PDB file of C-alpha atoms and ligand atoms in Angstrom:
ATOM      1  CA  MET A   1       5.469 -14.285  -9.949  1.00 59.00           C
ATOM      2  CA  LYS A   2       7.592 -13.826 -13.448  1.00 75.00           C
ATOM      3  CA  ARG A   3       5.719 -12.734 -15.745  1.00 96.00           C
ATOM      4  CA  ARG A   4       6.401 -12.978 -19.993  1.00 97.00           C
ATOM      5  CA  PRO A   5       8.849 -10.292 -21.281  1.00 98.00           C
ATOM      6  CA  LEU A   6       7.346  -8.059 -23.236  1.00 98.00           C
ATOM      7  CA  VAL A   7       9.954  -6.285 -26.182  1.00 98.00           C
ATOM      8  CA  ILE A   8       8.941  -3.649 -28.224  1.00 98.00           C
ATOM      9  CA  GLY A   9      10.936  -1.664 -30.875  1.00 98.00           C
ATOM     10  CA  ASN A  10       9.364   2.322 -31.259  1.00 98.00           C
ATOM     11  CA  TRP A  11      10.899   2.956 -34.368  1.00 98.00           C
ATOM     12  CA  LYS A  12       9.527   6.904 -34.160  1.00 98.00           C
ATOM     13  CA  MET A  13       9.454   8.475 -37.612  1.00 98.00           C
ATOM     14  CA  ASN A  14      12.455   6.247 -38.563  1.00 98.00           C
ATOM     15  CA  GLY A  15      13.050   4.926 -42.124  1.00 96.00           C
ATOM     16  CA  ASP A  16      10.902   4.157 -45.103  1.00 97.00           C
ATOM     17  CA  ARG A  17       8.792   2.057 -46.639  1.00 97.00           C
ATOM     18  CA  GLY A  18      11.098  -0.874 -47.339  1.00 98.00           C
ATOM     19  CA  ALA A  19      12.898  -0.780 -44.229  1.00 98.00           C
ATOM     20  CA  ALA A  20       9.500  -1.192 -41.799  1.00 98.00           C
ATOM     21  CA  VAL A  21       9.009  -4.527 -43.572  1.00 98.00           C
ATOM     22  CA  ARG A  22      12.568  -5.744 -43.223  1.00 98.00           C
ATOM     23  CA  LEU A  23      12.074  -4.589 -39.179  1.00 98.00           C
ATOM     24  CA  ALA A  24       9.075  -6.323 -39.042  1.00 98.00           C
ATOM     25  CA  ALA A  25       9.794  -9.807 -40.941  1.00 98.00           C
ATOM     26  CA  ALA A  26      12.768  -9.614 -38.905  1.00 98.00           C
ATOM     27  CA  ALA A  27      10.917  -8.991 -36.334  1.00 98.00           C
ATOM     28  CA  ALA A  28       8.157 -12.352 -36.916  1.00 98.00           C
ATOM     29  CA  ASP A  29      11.936 -14.518 -37.045  1.00 98.00           C
ATOM     30  CA  VAL A  30      12.715 -13.314 -33.298  1.00 98.00           C
ATOM     31  CA  ALA A  31       9.013 -13.914 -32.310  1.00 98.00           C
ATOM     32  CA  ALA A  32       9.282 -17.568 -33.929  1.00 98.00           C
ATOM     33  CA  ALA A  33      12.324 -18.467 -32.643  1.00 98.00           C
ATOM     34  CA  LEU A  34      11.644 -17.357 -29.141  1.00 98.00           C
ATOM     35  CA  SER A  35       7.447 -17.760 -28.972  1.00 98.00           C
ATOM     36  CA  GLY A  36       6.304 -19.010 -25.788  1.00 97.00           C
ATOM     37  CA  VAL A  37       9.358 -17.361 -24.003  1.00 97.00           C
ATOM     38  CA  VAL A  38       9.299 -13.673 -25.018  1.00 98.00           C
ATOM     39  CA  ASP A  39       6.256 -11.507 -26.479  1.00 98.00           C
ATOM     40  CA  VAL A  40       7.883  -9.630 -29.411  1.00 98.00           C
ATOM     41  CA  GLY A  41       6.341  -6.024 -30.185  1.00 98.00           C
ATOM     42  CA  ILE A  42       6.800  -3.271 -33.273  1.00 98.00           C
ATOM     43  CA  SER A  43       5.753   0.120 -33.222  1.00 98.00           C
ATOM     44  CA  PRO A  44       5.629   1.135 -37.323  1.00 98.00           C
ATOM     45  CA  PRO A  45       4.684   4.306 -38.340  1.00 98.00           C
ATOM     46  CA  ALA A  46       1.299   4.682 -38.638  1.00 98.00           C
ATOM     47  CA  VAL A  47       1.805   4.816 -42.679  1.00 98.00           C
ATOM     48  CA  TRP A  48       3.769   2.147 -42.520  1.00 97.00           C
ATOM     49  CA  LEU A  49       1.466  -0.831 -40.443  1.00 98.00           C
ATOM     50  CA  GLU A  50      -0.731  -1.915 -42.278  1.00 98.00           C
ATOM     51  CA  ARG A  51       2.648  -3.356 -44.893  1.00 98.00           C
ATOM     52  CA  ALA A  52       4.132  -4.045 -41.675  1.00 98.00           C
ATOM     53  CA  ALA A  53       1.713  -5.781 -39.518  1.00 98.00           C
ATOM     54  CA  ALA A  54       1.414  -8.067 -42.691  1.00 98.00           C
ATOM     55  CA  VAL A  55       4.677  -9.720 -42.486  1.00 98.00           C
ATOM     56  CA  ALA A  56       4.627  -9.392 -38.723  1.00 98.00           C
ATOM     57  CA  GLY A  57       3.920 -12.728 -37.833  1.00 98.00           C
ATOM     58  CA  SER A  58       3.466 -13.110 -33.821  1.00 98.00           C
ATOM     59  CA  ALA A  59       4.720 -10.313 -32.759  1.00 98.00           C
ATOM     60  CA  ARG A  60       2.184  -7.867 -32.156  1.00 98.00           C
ATOM     61  CA  VAL A  61       1.561  -4.466 -33.896  1.00 98.00           C
ATOM     62  CA  LEU A  62       1.193  -1.340 -32.380  1.00 98.00           C
ATOM     63  CA  ALA A  63       0.818   2.590 -33.185  1.00 98.00           C
ATOM     64  CA  GLN A  64       2.306   4.892 -32.073  1.00 98.00           C
ATOM     65  CA  THR A  65      -0.025   6.714 -30.687  1.00 98.00           C
ATOM     66  CA  SER A  66      -4.143   7.268 -31.296  1.00 98.00           C
ATOM     67  CA  SER A  67      -6.747   9.992 -30.930  1.00 98.00           C
ATOM     68  CA  GLU A  68      -9.364  10.312 -28.084  1.00 98.00           C
ATOM     69  CA  HIS A  69     -12.133  10.901 -30.139  1.00 98.00           C
ATOM     70  CA  THR A  70     -14.322   7.820 -32.193  1.00 98.00           C
ATOM     71  CA  GLY A  71     -14.243   9.878 -35.432  1.00 97.00           C
ATOM     72  CA  GLY A  72     -15.205  12.300 -36.995  1.00 98.00           C
ATOM     73  CA  ALA A  73     -14.016  16.238 -38.158  1.00 98.00           C
ATOM     74  CA  HIS A  74     -10.732  16.303 -36.458  1.00 98.00           C
ATOM     75  CA  THR A  75      -7.918  16.318 -39.178  1.00 98.00           C
ATOM     76  CA  GLY A  76      -4.931  14.446 -39.061  1.00 97.00           C
ATOM     77  CA  GLU A  77      -5.669  12.105 -36.828  1.00 98.00           C
ATOM     78  CA  LEU A  78      -6.550   8.455 -36.839  1.00 98.00           C
ATOM     79  CA  SER A  79      -8.526   6.792 -34.520  1.00 98.00           C
ATOM     80  CA  CYS A  80      -7.838   3.760 -33.185  1.00 98.00           C
ATOM     81  CA  ALA A  81     -10.699   1.716 -35.635  1.00 98.00           C
ATOM     82  CA  MET A  82      -8.712   2.929 -38.154  1.00 98.00           C
ATOM     83  CA  LEU A  83      -5.246   1.398 -36.517  1.00 98.00           C
ATOM     84  CA  SER A  84      -6.764  -1.738 -35.698  1.00 98.00           C
ATOM     85  CA  GLU A  85      -8.171  -1.923 -39.207  1.00 98.00           C
ATOM     86  CA  ALA A  86      -4.784  -1.027 -40.041  1.00 98.00           C
ATOM     87  CA  GLY A  87      -2.675  -4.345 -37.845  1.00 98.00           C
ATOM     88  CA  ALA A  88      -2.483  -3.208 -34.679  1.00 98.00           C
ATOM     89  CA  THR A  89      -3.357  -4.435 -31.743  1.00 98.00           C
ATOM     90  CA  GLY A  90      -2.461  -1.642 -29.125  1.00 98.00           C
ATOM     91  CA  THR A  91      -0.656   1.445 -29.073  1.00 98.00           C
ATOM     92  CA  LEU A  92       1.598   3.359 -26.976  1.00 98.00           C
ATOM     93  CA  VAL A  93      -0.174   6.572 -25.023  1.00 98.00           C
ATOM     94  CA  GLY A  94       2.134   9.211 -23.701  1.00 98.00           C
ATOM     95  CA  HIS A  95       5.047   8.649 -24.966  1.00 98.00           C
ATOM     96  CA  SER A  96       7.862  11.747 -23.328  1.00 97.00           C
ATOM     97  CA  GLU A  97       8.225  13.264 -26.677  1.00 97.00           C
ATOM     98  CA  ARG A  98       3.808  13.259 -27.142  1.00 97.00           C
ATOM     99  CA  ARG A  99       3.282  14.872 -23.448  1.00 97.00           C
ATOM    100  CA  GLN A 100       6.913  16.879 -24.453  1.00 95.00           C
ATOM    101  CA  PHE A 101       6.365  17.883 -28.690  1.00 96.00           C
ATOM    102  CA  ASN A 102       2.436  17.948 -28.857  1.00 96.00           C
ATOM    103  CA  GLY A 103       0.921  18.788 -25.412  1.00 94.00           C
ATOM    104  CA  GLU A 104      -0.506  15.495 -24.449  1.00 97.00           C
ATOM    105  CA  ASP A 105      -1.129  16.431 -20.529  1.00 96.00           C
ATOM    106  CA  ASP A 106      -2.411  13.345 -18.016  1.00 95.00           C
ATOM    107  CA  ALA A 107      -6.170  15.016 -19.302  1.00 96.00           C
ATOM    108  CA  VAL A 108      -5.330  13.669 -23.070  1.00 97.00           C
ATOM    109  CA  VAL A 109      -3.650  10.572 -21.957  1.00 98.00           C
ATOM    110  CA  ALA A 110      -5.961   9.638 -20.144  1.00 97.00           C
ATOM    111  CA  SER A 111      -8.834  10.753 -22.587  1.00 98.00           C
ATOM    112  CA  LYS A 112      -6.818   8.371 -25.010  1.00 98.00           C
ATOM    113  CA  LEU A 113      -6.126   5.102 -22.960  1.00 98.00           C
ATOM    114  CA  ARG A 114      -9.862   5.600 -21.832  1.00 97.00           C
ATOM    115  CA  GLU A 115     -10.674   5.327 -25.887  1.00 98.00           C
ATOM    116  CA  ALA A 116      -7.828   2.789 -27.217  1.00 98.00           C
ATOM    117  CA  ARG A 117      -9.654   0.291 -24.067  1.00 97.00           C
ATOM    118  CA  GLU A 118     -12.694   0.827 -25.212  1.00 96.00           C
ATOM    119  CA  SER A 119     -11.442  -0.430 -28.934  1.00 97.00           C
ATOM    120  CA  GLY A 120     -10.141  -2.722 -27.169  1.00 97.00           C
ATOM    121  CA  LEU A 121      -6.397  -1.825 -28.104  1.00 98.00           C
ATOM    122  CA  GLU A 122      -3.451  -3.204 -25.662  1.00 98.00           C
ATOM    123  CA  VAL A 123      -1.966   0.462 -23.948  1.00 98.00           C
ATOM    124  CA  VAL A 124       1.161   0.535 -23.010  1.00 98.00           C
ATOM    125  CA  LEU A 125       1.485   3.525 -20.876  1.00 98.00           C
ATOM    126  CA  CYS A 126       4.475   5.525 -20.869  1.00 98.00           C
ATOM    127  CA  VAL A 127       5.738   7.516 -17.621  1.00 98.00           C
ATOM    128  CA  GLY A 128       9.181   8.730 -16.386  1.00 98.00           C
ATOM    129  CA  GLU A 129      10.762  12.166 -14.872  1.00 97.00           C
ATOM    130  CA  SER A 130      12.752  14.492 -16.538  1.00 95.00           C
ATOM    131  CA  LEU A 131      16.376  14.940 -14.956  1.00 94.00           C
ATOM    132  CA  GLU A 132      15.306  18.425 -12.955  1.00 94.00           C
ATOM    133  CA  ALA A 133      12.789  15.768 -11.785  1.00 96.00           C
ATOM    134  CA  ARG A 134      15.151  13.033 -10.607  1.00 95.00           C
ATOM    135  CA  ASP A 135      17.495  15.873  -9.371  1.00 93.00           C
ATOM    136  CA  ALA A 136      15.184  17.348  -7.448  1.00 96.00           C
ATOM    137  CA  GLY A 137      14.488  14.070  -5.794  1.00 96.00           C
ATOM    138  CA  ALA A 138      10.896  13.801  -6.970  1.00 97.00           C
ATOM    139  CA  THR A 139      11.191  10.667  -9.315  1.00 97.00           C
ATOM    140  CA  LEU A 140       8.963   8.569  -7.432  1.00 97.00           C
ATOM    141  CA  ASP A 141       6.074  12.106  -7.350  1.00 98.00           C
ATOM    142  CA  VAL A 142       6.072  12.663 -11.062  1.00 98.00           C
ATOM    143  CA  VAL A 143       6.168   8.864 -12.093  1.00 98.00           C
ATOM    144  CA  GLU A 144       2.892   7.993  -9.207  1.00 98.00           C
ATOM    145  CA  GLY A 145       1.424  11.341 -10.461  1.00 98.00           C
ATOM    146  CA  GLN A 146       1.592  10.358 -14.270  1.00 98.00           C
ATOM    147  CA  LEU A 147       0.194   7.219 -12.989  1.00 98.00           C
ATOM    148  CA  GLU A 148      -2.927   9.062 -11.289  1.00 97.00           C
ATOM    149  CA  GLY A 149      -3.797  11.285 -13.944  1.00 97.00           C
ATOM    150  CA  ALA A 150      -4.104   8.070 -16.725  1.00 97.00           C
ATOM    151  CA  LEU A 151      -5.371   5.438 -14.518  1.00 97.00           C
ATOM    152  CA  ALA A 152      -7.492   7.387 -12.102  1.00 92.00           C
ATOM    153  CA  ALA A 153     -11.415   6.587 -14.010  1.00 89.00           C
ATOM    154  CA  LEU A 154     -10.016   2.680 -14.362  1.00 94.00           C
ATOM    155  CA  ASP A 155     -11.751   0.156 -11.754  1.00 91.00           C
ATOM    156  CA  GLN A 156      -9.365  -3.103 -13.659  1.00 93.00           C
ATOM    157  CA  LEU A 157      -5.969  -3.238 -15.140  1.00 95.00           C
ATOM    158  CA  ALA A 158      -6.230  -5.675 -17.669  1.00 93.00           C
ATOM    159  CA  GLY A 159      -4.829  -5.116 -21.226  1.00 95.00           C
ATOM    160  CA  ILE A 160      -2.081  -1.858 -19.944  1.00 98.00           C
ATOM    161  CA  VAL A 161       1.618  -2.747 -19.890  1.00 98.00           C
ATOM    162  CA  ILE A 162       3.508   0.472 -18.274  1.00 98.00           C
ATOM    163  CA  ALA A 163       6.625   1.193 -19.584  1.00 98.00           C
ATOM    164  CA  TYR A 164       8.639   3.793 -17.221  1.00 98.00           C
ATOM    165  CA  GLU A 165      11.143   5.945 -19.110  1.00 97.00           C
ATOM    166  CA  PRO A 166      12.647   8.510 -17.033  1.00 97.00           C
ATOM    167  CA  VAL A 167      13.027  11.507 -20.734  1.00 95.00           C
ATOM    168  CA  TRP A 168      16.760  12.152 -19.028  1.00 94.00           C
ATOM    169  CA  ALA A 169      17.240   7.854 -20.754  1.00 93.00           C
ATOM    170  CA  ILE A 170      15.482   8.096 -24.345  1.00 90.00           C
ATOM    171  CA  GLY A 171      17.928   8.948 -27.348  1.00 86.00           C
ATOM    172  CA  THR A 172      20.614   9.707 -25.037  1.00 88.00           C
ATOM    173  CA  GLY A 173      22.310   6.899 -24.599  1.00 83.00           C
ATOM    174  CA  ARG A 174      22.620   7.106 -21.376  1.00 86.00           C
ATOM    175  CA  THR A 175      20.750   4.658 -19.015  1.00 88.00           C
ATOM    176  CA  ALA A 176      18.758   4.218 -15.627  1.00 90.00           C
ATOM    177  CA  THR A 177      21.785   2.361 -14.064  1.00 95.00           C
ATOM    178  CA  PRO A 178      19.477  -1.552 -13.331  1.00 96.00           C
ATOM    179  CA  GLU A 179      19.577  -0.484  -9.365  1.00 97.00           C
ATOM    180  CA  GLN A 180      17.812   3.175 -10.057  1.00 96.00           C
ATOM    181  CA  ALA A 181      15.571   1.309 -12.542  1.00 97.00           C
ATOM    182  CA  GLN A 182      14.540  -1.234 -10.686  1.00 98.00           C
ATOM    183  CA  GLU A 183      13.365   0.781  -7.690  1.00 97.00           C
ATOM    184  CA  VAL A 184      12.056   3.128  -9.650  1.00 98.00           C
ATOM    185  CA  HIS A 185       9.104  -0.509 -11.072  1.00 98.00           C
ATOM    186  CA  ALA A 186       8.775  -1.518  -7.952  1.00 98.00           C
ATOM    187  CA  ALA A 187       7.600   1.144  -6.734  1.00 98.00           C
ATOM    188  CA  VAL A 188       4.995   1.892  -9.304  1.00 98.00           C
ATOM    189  CA  ARG A 189       4.106  -2.223  -8.697  1.00 98.00           C
ATOM    190  CA  SER A 190       3.180  -1.510  -4.781  1.00 98.00           C
ATOM    191  CA  TRP A 191       1.121   1.746  -6.210  1.00 98.00           C
ATOM    192  CA  LEU A 192      -0.536  -0.637  -8.760  1.00 98.00           C
ATOM    193  CA  ALA A 193      -1.390  -2.764  -5.844  1.00 98.00           C
ATOM    194  CA  ARG A 194      -2.657  -0.457  -3.562  1.00 97.00           C
ATOM    195  CA  ARG A 195      -4.742   0.961  -6.870  1.00 97.00           C
ATOM    196  CA  PHE A 196      -5.792  -2.399  -8.541  1.00 97.00           C
ATOM    197  CA  GLY A 197      -4.504  -5.014  -5.479  1.00 97.00           C
ATOM    198  CA  GLU A 198      -1.998  -7.366  -5.700  1.00 97.00           C
ATOM    199  CA  ALA A 199      -3.189 -10.176  -7.826  1.00 97.00           C
ATOM    200  CA  ALA A 200      -3.399  -7.148 -10.722  1.00 97.00           C
ATOM    201  CA  ALA A 201      -0.022  -5.588  -9.782  1.00 98.00           C
ATOM    202  CA  ALA A 202       1.626  -9.013 -10.089  1.00 97.00           C
ATOM    203  CA  ALA A 203       0.095  -9.737 -13.256  1.00 97.00           C
ATOM    204  CA  THR A 204       0.807  -6.996 -15.248  1.00 98.00           C
ATOM    205  CA  ARG A 205       4.052  -5.900 -17.083  1.00 98.00           C
ATOM    206  CA  ILE A 206       6.348  -3.158 -16.321  1.00 98.00           C
ATOM    207  CA  LEU A 207       8.685  -2.437 -19.090  1.00 98.00           C
ATOM    208  CA  TYR A 208      12.011  -0.267 -19.170  1.00 97.00           C
ATOM    209  CA  GLY A 209      12.822   2.239 -21.761  1.00 97.00           C
ATOM    210  CA  GLY A 210      15.572   4.959 -21.938  1.00 96.00           C
ATOM    211  CA  SER A 211      18.758   4.067 -24.532  1.00 94.00           C
ATOM    212  CA  VAL A 212      18.471  -0.165 -24.212  1.00 96.00           C
ATOM    213  CA  LYS A 213      21.295  -2.420 -26.283  1.00 96.00           C
ATOM    214  CA  GLY A 214      22.614  -5.834 -27.238  1.00 96.00           C
ATOM    215  CA  SER A 215      24.813  -4.520 -23.830  1.00 96.00           C
ATOM    216  CA  ASN A 216      22.660  -3.629 -21.253  1.00 96.00           C
ATOM    217  CA  ALA A 217      19.941  -5.446 -21.630  1.00 97.00           C
ATOM    218  CA  ALA A 218      20.373  -8.150 -20.189  1.00 97.00           C
ATOM    219  CA  ALA A 219      21.694  -6.226 -16.341  1.00 97.00           C
ATOM    220  CA  LEU A 220      18.155  -4.643 -16.877  1.00 97.00           C
ATOM    221  CA  LEU A 221      16.328  -7.298 -17.792  1.00 97.00           C
ATOM    222  CA  SER A 222      17.192  -9.154 -15.045  1.00 96.00           C
ATOM    223  CA  CYS A 223      15.810  -7.090 -12.170  1.00 97.00           C
ATOM    224  CA  ALA A 224      12.833  -8.259 -10.314  1.00 97.00           C
ATOM    225  CA  ASP A 225      10.402  -5.797 -11.599  1.00 98.00           C
ATOM    226  CA  ILE A 226      11.895  -5.298 -15.007  1.00 98.00           C
ATOM    227  CA  ASP A 227       9.912  -7.022 -18.078  1.00 98.00           C
ATOM    228  CA  GLY A 228      11.578  -5.942 -20.395  1.00 98.00           C
ATOM    229  CA  ALA A 229      11.956  -3.569 -22.574  1.00 98.00           C
ATOM    230  CA  LEU A 230      10.625  -0.417 -24.748  1.00 98.00           C
ATOM    231  CA  VAL A 231      13.333   0.053 -27.976  1.00 98.00           C
ATOM    232  CA  GLY A 232      14.443   3.431 -29.529  1.00 97.00           C
ATOM    233  CA  GLY A 233      16.541   3.623 -31.151  1.00 97.00           C
ATOM    234  CA  ALA A 234      18.600   0.409 -31.318  1.00 98.00           C
ATOM    235  CA  SER A 235      15.086  -1.075 -32.663  1.00 98.00           C
ATOM    236  CA  LEU A 236      16.483   0.253 -35.758  1.00 98.00           C
ATOM    237  CA  ASP A 237      19.235  -2.485 -36.160  1.00 98.00           C
ATOM    238  CA  ALA A 238      17.102  -5.279 -36.550  1.00 98.00           C
ATOM    239  CA  ALA A 239      20.159  -7.916 -35.061  1.00 98.00           C
ATOM    240  CA  GLU A 240      20.624  -5.228 -32.357  1.00 98.00           C
ATOM    241  CA  PHE A 241      16.887  -5.700 -31.308  1.00 98.00           C
ATOM    242  CA  ALA A 242      17.107  -9.616 -31.981  1.00 98.00           C
ATOM    243  CA  ALA A 243      20.005  -9.564 -29.063  1.00 98.00           C
ATOM    244  CA  ILE A 244      17.300  -7.307 -26.660  1.00 98.00           C
ATOM    245  CA  CYS A 245      14.423 -10.335 -27.471  1.00 98.00           C
ATOM    246  CA  ARG A 246      17.371 -12.302 -26.361  1.00 98.00           C
ATOM    247  CA  ALA A 247      18.763 -10.642 -23.940  1.00 97.00           C
ATOM    248  CA  ALA A 248      14.704 -10.691 -21.710  1.00 97.00           C
ATOM    249  CA  ALA A 249      14.613 -15.017 -22.133  1.00 95.00           C
ATOM    250  CA  ALA A 250      17.587 -15.408 -20.217  1.00 85.00           C
TER     251      ALA A 250
HETATM  252  P1  LIG B   1      16.163   5.443 -27.022  1.00 63.65           P
HETATM  253  O1  LIG B   1      14.231   5.534 -27.093  1.00 63.65           O
HETATM  254  O2  LIG B   1      16.149   3.833 -27.012  1.00 63.65           O
HETATM  255  O3  LIG B   1      16.038   5.563 -28.118  1.00 63.65           O
HETATM  256  O4  LIG B   1      16.075   5.551 -26.121  1.00 63.65           O
HETATM  257  C1  LIG B   1      13.261   4.820 -26.179  1.00 63.65           C
HETATM  258  C2  LIG B   1      11.410   5.545 -26.449  1.00 63.65           C
HETATM  259  O5  LIG B   1      11.851   6.261 -26.145  1.00 63.65           O
HETATM  260  O6  LIG B   1      10.618   4.073 -25.840  1.00 63.65           O
END
């Protein structure tokens, strides 16, 4: 079964309002051109969500993170309801930069995922091993541990996308080879099948992330279990992002 590819641009903490509007409008163009063939998404900084969503057309708009709390005394946090009202239909959860620099452990990731699902947001759950873990041969242990940590309390996978992002490939220009990525994607899908059943696993999109660009997207996206990409740096260049989206259509 071939799943419709999904390509999401994660802008991280980059750009200004003008750039956000320009990139969102460009994403709308590529989403329209590839309608029904590739799903396109953008993940802008939260302050530009509303403006970006206004011009994003059929491109889906995701928050980069969301609170595990529904509301209340949580200074600086943004609830899923607020993000939805600003135009987000989904959110990233557990991005490695949040895990590394914002102290988000598996318990926090699980709470955020639960809150986002209960609020009706689509979740892109990010998992991936460090270089030390890969060198130690512990890649699958780490990735499966992160899946278990985030998904243990869930009874179904609807509304969940998985993004496999090896930490050593994020923002480093060093991409996993298609063979390395496919191996982990296949392992993730069999873990999902054991936990949620074959049909649910076959229907779930597993994206690759880590230095994806126009020149390497086609080789990665042609792998059987790679259903799209979560793109950081290259998504800040509209032409490069469009090239990645087109590669997903091939
Ligand atoms: P990168 O980031 O494409 O800049 O490596 C990917 C990500 O962090 O989602």
